[in-house]
mmCIF file of C-alpha atoms in Angstrom:
data_model
loop_
_atom_site.group_PDB
_atom_site.id
_atom_site.type_symbol
_atom_site.label_atom_id
_atom_site.label_comp_id
_atom_site.label_asym_id
_atom_site.label_seq_id
_atom_site.Cartn_x
_atom_site.Cartn_y
_atom_site.Cartn_z
ATOM 1 C CA UNK A 1 0.000 0.000 0.000
ATOM 2 C CA UNK A 2 2.876 2.323 0.278
ATOM 3 C CA UNK A 3 3.281 2.328 -3.478
ATOM 4 C CA UNK A 4 -0.027 3.965 -4.223
ATOM 5 C CA UNK A 5 0.695 6.662 -1.670
ATOM 6 C CA UNK A 6 3.962 7.380 -3.368
ATOM 7 C CA UNK A 7 2.161 7.760 -6.664
ATOM 8 C CA UNK A 8 -0.009 10.533 -5.178
ATOM 9 C CA UNK A 9 2.966 12.346 -3.697
ATOM 10 C CA UNK A 10 3.734 14.315 -6.841
ATOM 11 C CA UNK A 11 0.039 15.261 -7.144
ATOM 12 C CA UNK A 12 -0.060 16.331 -3.520
ATOM 13 C CA UNK A 13 3.139 18.259 -3.945
ATOM 14 C CA UNK A 14 1.755 19.960 -7.032
ATOM 15 C CA UNK A 15 -1.518 20.796 -5.262
ATOM 16 C CA UNK A 16 0.433 22.127 -2.295
ATOM 17 C CA UNK A 17 2.695 24.183 -4.579
ATOM 18 C CA UNK A 18 -0.328 25.541 -6.482
ATOM 19 C CA UNK A 19 -2.125 26.359 -3.193
ATOM 20 C CA UNK A 20 0.988 28.139 -1.886
ATOM 21 C CA UNK A 21 1.384 30.037 -5.179
ATOM 22 C CA UNK A 22 -2.288 30.992 -5.082
ATOM 23 C CA UNK A 23 -1.987 32.040 -1.431
ATOM 24 C CA UNK A 24 1.142 34.048 -2.249
ATOM 25 C CA UNK A 25 -0.687 35.717 -5.166
ATOM 26 C CA UNK A 26 -3.696 36.525 -2.955
ATOM 27 C CA UNK A 27 -1.342 37.905 -0.270
ATOM 28 C CA UNK A 28 0.524 39.990 -2.879
ATOM 29 C CA UNK A 29 -2.786 41.367 -4.184
ATOM 30 C CA UNK A 30 -3.948 42.064 -0.636
ATOM 31 C CA UNK A 31 -0.691 43.900 0.158
ATOM 32 C CA UNK A 32 -0.947 45.878 -3.104
ATOM 33 C CA UNK A 33 -4.588 46.711 -2.371
ATOM 34 C CA UNK A 34 -3.664 47.741 1.180
ATOM 35 C CA UNK A 35 -0.822 49.937 -0.089
ATOM 36 C CA UNK A 36 -3.140 51.531 -2.671
ATOM 37 C CA UNK A 37 -5.809 52.092 -0.017
ATOM 38 C CA UNK A 38 -3.197 53.630 2.263
ATOM 39 C CA UNK A 39 -1.897 55.897 -0.555
ATOM 40 C CA UNK A 40 -5.463 56.906 -1.395
ATOM 41 C CA UNK A 41 -6.286 57.587 2.284
ATOM 42 C CA UNK A 42 -3.101 59.653 2.689
ATOM 43 C CA UNK A 43 -3.917 61.653 -0.456
ATOM 44 C CA UNK A 44 -7.476 62.245 0.789
ATOM 45 C CA UNK A 45 -6.142 63.280 4.202
ATOM 46 C CA UNK A 46 -3.685 65.700 2.561
ATOM 47 C CA UNK A 47 -6.512 67.171 0.464
ATOM 48 C CA UNK A 48 -8.717 67.588 3.548
ATOM 49 C CA UNK A 49 -5.821 69.148 5.453
ATOM 50 C CA UNK A 50 -5.044 71.539 2.576
ATOM 51 C CA UNK A 51 -8.717 72.495 2.372
ATOM 52 C CA UNK A 52 -8.803 73.026 6.152
ATOM 53 C CA UNK A 53 -5.701 75.236 5.909
ATOM 54 C CA UNK A 54 -7.318 77.261 3.111
ATOM 55 C CA UNK A 55 -10.538 77.615 5.092
ATOM 56 C CA UNK A 56 -8.532 78.567 8.175
ATOM 57 C CA UNK A 57 -6.656 81.225 6.222
ATOM 58 C CA UNK A 58 -9.927 82.540 4.780
ATOM 59 C CA UNK A 59 -11.548 82.583 8.229
ATOM 60 C CA UNK A 60 -8.466 84.270 9.668
ATOM 61 C CA UNK A 61 -8.445 86.861 6.905
ATOM 62 C CA UNK A 62 -12.158 87.534 7.412
ATOM 63 C CA UNK A 63 -11.675 87.885 11.165
ATOM 64 C CA UNK A 64 -8.691 90.169 10.614
ATOM 65 C CA UNK A 65 -10.804 92.309 8.276
ATOM 66 C CA UNK A 66 -13.586 92.473 10.885
ATOM 67 C CA UNK A 67 -11.036 93.424 13.522
ATOM 68 C CA UNK A 68 -9.634 96.183 11.274
ATOM 69 C CA UNK A 69 -13.160 97.533 10.728
ATOM 70 C CA UNK A 70 -13.789 97.475 14.502
ATOM 71 C CA UNK A 71 -10.491 99.276 15.105
ATOM 72 C CA UNK A 72 -11.342 101.952 12.533
ATOM 73 C CA UNK A 73 -14.812 102.364 14.034
ATOM 74 C CA UNK A 74 -13.381 102.595 17.554
ATOM 75 C CA UNK A 75 -10.813 105.148 16.420
ATOM 76 C CA UNK A 76 -13.507 107.203 14.669
ATOM 77 C CA UNK A 77 -15.745 107.050 17.750
ATOM 78 C CA UNK A 78 -12.839 108.193 19.927
ATOM 79 C CA UNK A 79 -12.067 111.021 17.521
ATOM 80 C CA UNK A 80 -15.704 112.126 17.429
ATOM 81 C CA UNK A 81 -15.865 112.040 21.228
ATOM 82 C CA UNK A 82 -12.699 114.156 21.421
ATOM 83 C CA UNK A 83 -14.119 116.595 18.863
ATOM 84 C CA UNK A 84 -17.368 116.871 20.817
ATOM 85 C CA UNK A 85 -15.399 117.494 23.995
ATOM 86 C CA UNK A 86 -13.300 120.225 22.353
ATOM 87 C CA UNK A 87 -16.380 121.824 20.827
ATOM 88 C CA UNK A 88 -18.246 121.721 24.161
ATOM 89 C CA UNK A 89 -15.268 123.351 25.891
ATOM 90 C CA UNK A 90 -15.132 126.012 23.183
ATOM 91 C CA UNK A 91 -18.872 126.629 23.491
ATOM 92 C CA UNK A 92 -18.564 126.980 27.286
ATOM 93 C CA UNK A 93 -15.632 129.359 26.885
ATOM 94 C CA UNK A 94 -17.425 131.524 24.318
ATOM 95 C CA UNK A 95 -20.564 131.611 26.458
ATOM 96 C CA UNK A 96 -18.485 132.657 29.468
ATOM 97 C CA UNK A 97 -16.820 135.372 27.399
ATOM 98 C CA UNK A 98 -20.153 136.763 26.178
ATOM 99 C CA UNK A 99 -21.599 136.698 29.717
ATOM 100 C CA UNK A 100 -18.513 138.525 30.921
ATOM 101 C CA UNK A 101 -18.952 141.138 28.180
ATOM 102 C CA UNK A 102 -22.563 141.699 29.304
ATOM 103 C CA UNK A 103 -21.449 141.984 32.928
ATOM 104 C CA UNK A 104 -18.752 144.517 32.070
ATOM 105 C CA UNK A 105 -20.781 146.633 29.601
ATOM 106 C CA UNK A 106 -24.304 147.578 30.703
ATOM 107 C CA UNK A 107 -25.052 149.158 27.327
ATOM 108 C CA UNK A 108 -25.106 145.707 25.711
ATOM 109 C CA UNK A 109 -28.276 144.831 27.609
ATOM 110 C CA UNK A 110 -30.112 147.948 26.387
ATOM 111 C CA UNK A 111 -28.795 147.434 22.824
ATOM 112 C CA UNK A 112 -30.186 143.878 22.840
ATOM 113 C CA UNK A 113 -33.562 145.194 24.083
ATOM 114 C CA UNK A 114 -33.596 147.747 21.242
ATOM 115 C CA UNK A 115 -32.707 145.051 18.695
ATOM 116 C CA UNK A 116 -35.515 142.830 20.018
ATOM 117 C CA UNK A 117 -38.053 145.650 19.644
ATOM 118 C CA UNK A 118 -36.786 146.318 16.105
ATOM 119 C CA UNK A 119 -37.304 142.648 15.242
ATOM 120 C CA UNK A 120 -40.696 142.184 16.914
ATOM 121 C CA UNK A 121 -42.095 145.691 17.109
ATOM 122 C CA UNK A 122 -42.587 148.172 19.933
ATOM 123 C CA UNK A 123 -45.309 146.059 21.563
ATOM 124 C CA UNK A 124 -42.755 143.246 22.295
ATOM 125 C CA UNK A 125 -42.519 142.167 25.904
ATOM 126 C CA UNK A 126 -38.759 142.228 26.667
ATOM 127 C CA UNK A 127 -37.367 140.229 29.601
ATOM 128 C CA UNK A 128 -33.808 140.243 30.942
ATOM 129 C CA UNK A 129 -32.089 136.863 30.557
ATOM 130 C CA UNK A 130 -29.951 135.388 33.301
ATOM 131 C CA UNK A 131 -26.308 135.750 32.367
ATOM 132 C CA UNK A 132 -26.993 138.774 30.192
ATOM 133 C CA UNK A 133 -29.031 139.694 27.170
ATOM 134 C CA UNK A 134 -32.781 139.555 26.721
ATOM 135 C CA UNK A 135 -35.645 137.518 25.374
ATOM 136 C CA UNK A 136 -38.637 139.153 23.769
ATOM 137 C CA UNK A 137 -42.086 137.941 22.775
ATOM 138 C CA UNK A 138 -45.154 138.968 20.883
ATOM 139 C CA UNK A 139 -48.066 136.618 20.219
ATOM 140 C CA UNK A 140 -46.794 133.895 17.882
ATOM 141 C CA UNK A 141 -43.149 135.061 17.811
ATOM 142 C CA UNK A 142 -40.179 134.979 20.137
ATOM 143 C CA UNK A 143 -36.600 136.188 19.888
ATOM 144 C CA UNK A 144 -33.749 135.044 22.130
ATOM 145 C CA UNK A 145 -30.894 137.515 22.457
ATOM 146 C CA UNK A 146 -29.530 136.036 25.661
ATOM 147 C CA UNK A 147 -25.786 135.797 26.146
ATOM 148 C CA UNK A 148 -25.843 132.007 25.664
ATOM 149 C CA UNK A 149 -28.028 132.184 22.546
ATOM 150 C CA UNK A 150 -25.808 134.882 21.015
ATOM 151 C CA UNK A 151 -22.702 132.814 21.763
ATOM 152 C CA UNK A 152 -24.306 129.662 20.315
ATOM 153 C CA UNK A 153 -25.364 131.463 17.138
ATOM 154 C CA UNK A 154 -21.860 132.883 16.718
ATOM 155 C CA UNK A 155 -20.416 129.366 16.973
ATOM 156 C CA UNK A 156 -23.074 127.966 14.644
ATOM 157 C CA UNK A 157 -22.141 130.573 12.041
ATOM 158 C CA UNK A 158 -18.632 129.117 12.045
ATOM 159 C CA UNK A 159 -20.113 126.125 10.228
ATOM 160 C CA UNK A 160 -17.430 124.028 8.579
ATOM 161 C CA UNK A 161 -14.758 126.425 9.814
ATOM 162 C CA UNK A 162 -15.200 124.718 13.194
ATOM 163 C CA UNK A 163 -13.500 121.689 11.599
ATOM 164 C CA UNK A 164 -10.228 123.629 11.736
ATOM 165 C CA UNK A 165 -10.300 123.193 15.505
ATOM 166 C CA UNK A 166 -9.127 119.586 15.229
ATOM 167 C CA UNK A 167 -6.999 119.758 12.110
ATOM 168 C CA UNK A 168 -3.255 119.514 12.593
ATOM 169 C CA UNK A 169 -1.598 122.906 12.875
#
């Protein structure tokens, strides 16, 4: 019985060799497929990372632009506040100067009363204003020639010339 077994040995050896060759081929294909999958995954990861970098740059640029706009707005608000402060100080100074002029020159009061009567007529009711000057009224009309009103009108007449207050010298 050993003879028939020996006759199958070459067949078994060939089947074993073919099975090993097939297994090696399957393993080689599996390794190649795994390497290709890995290359593809790495390429996809690189693409996602590049896209994330681009989006990050775009988001950063947008945020930087928003921050620049906020900075410009803050600077403008600070400048406007400073201008308002300077203008308010100027207005207070001019008002004080006009009040002082009324206090030092009594004829100004009577000249304002005359001007009020010229504007509204002799029937105008003229009242002395605190701080100097007068107010006058007739039915339906009123004129304010008080020291503060005169000072305010003088400043208002400056118009755009007031802008020179905060221009560099």
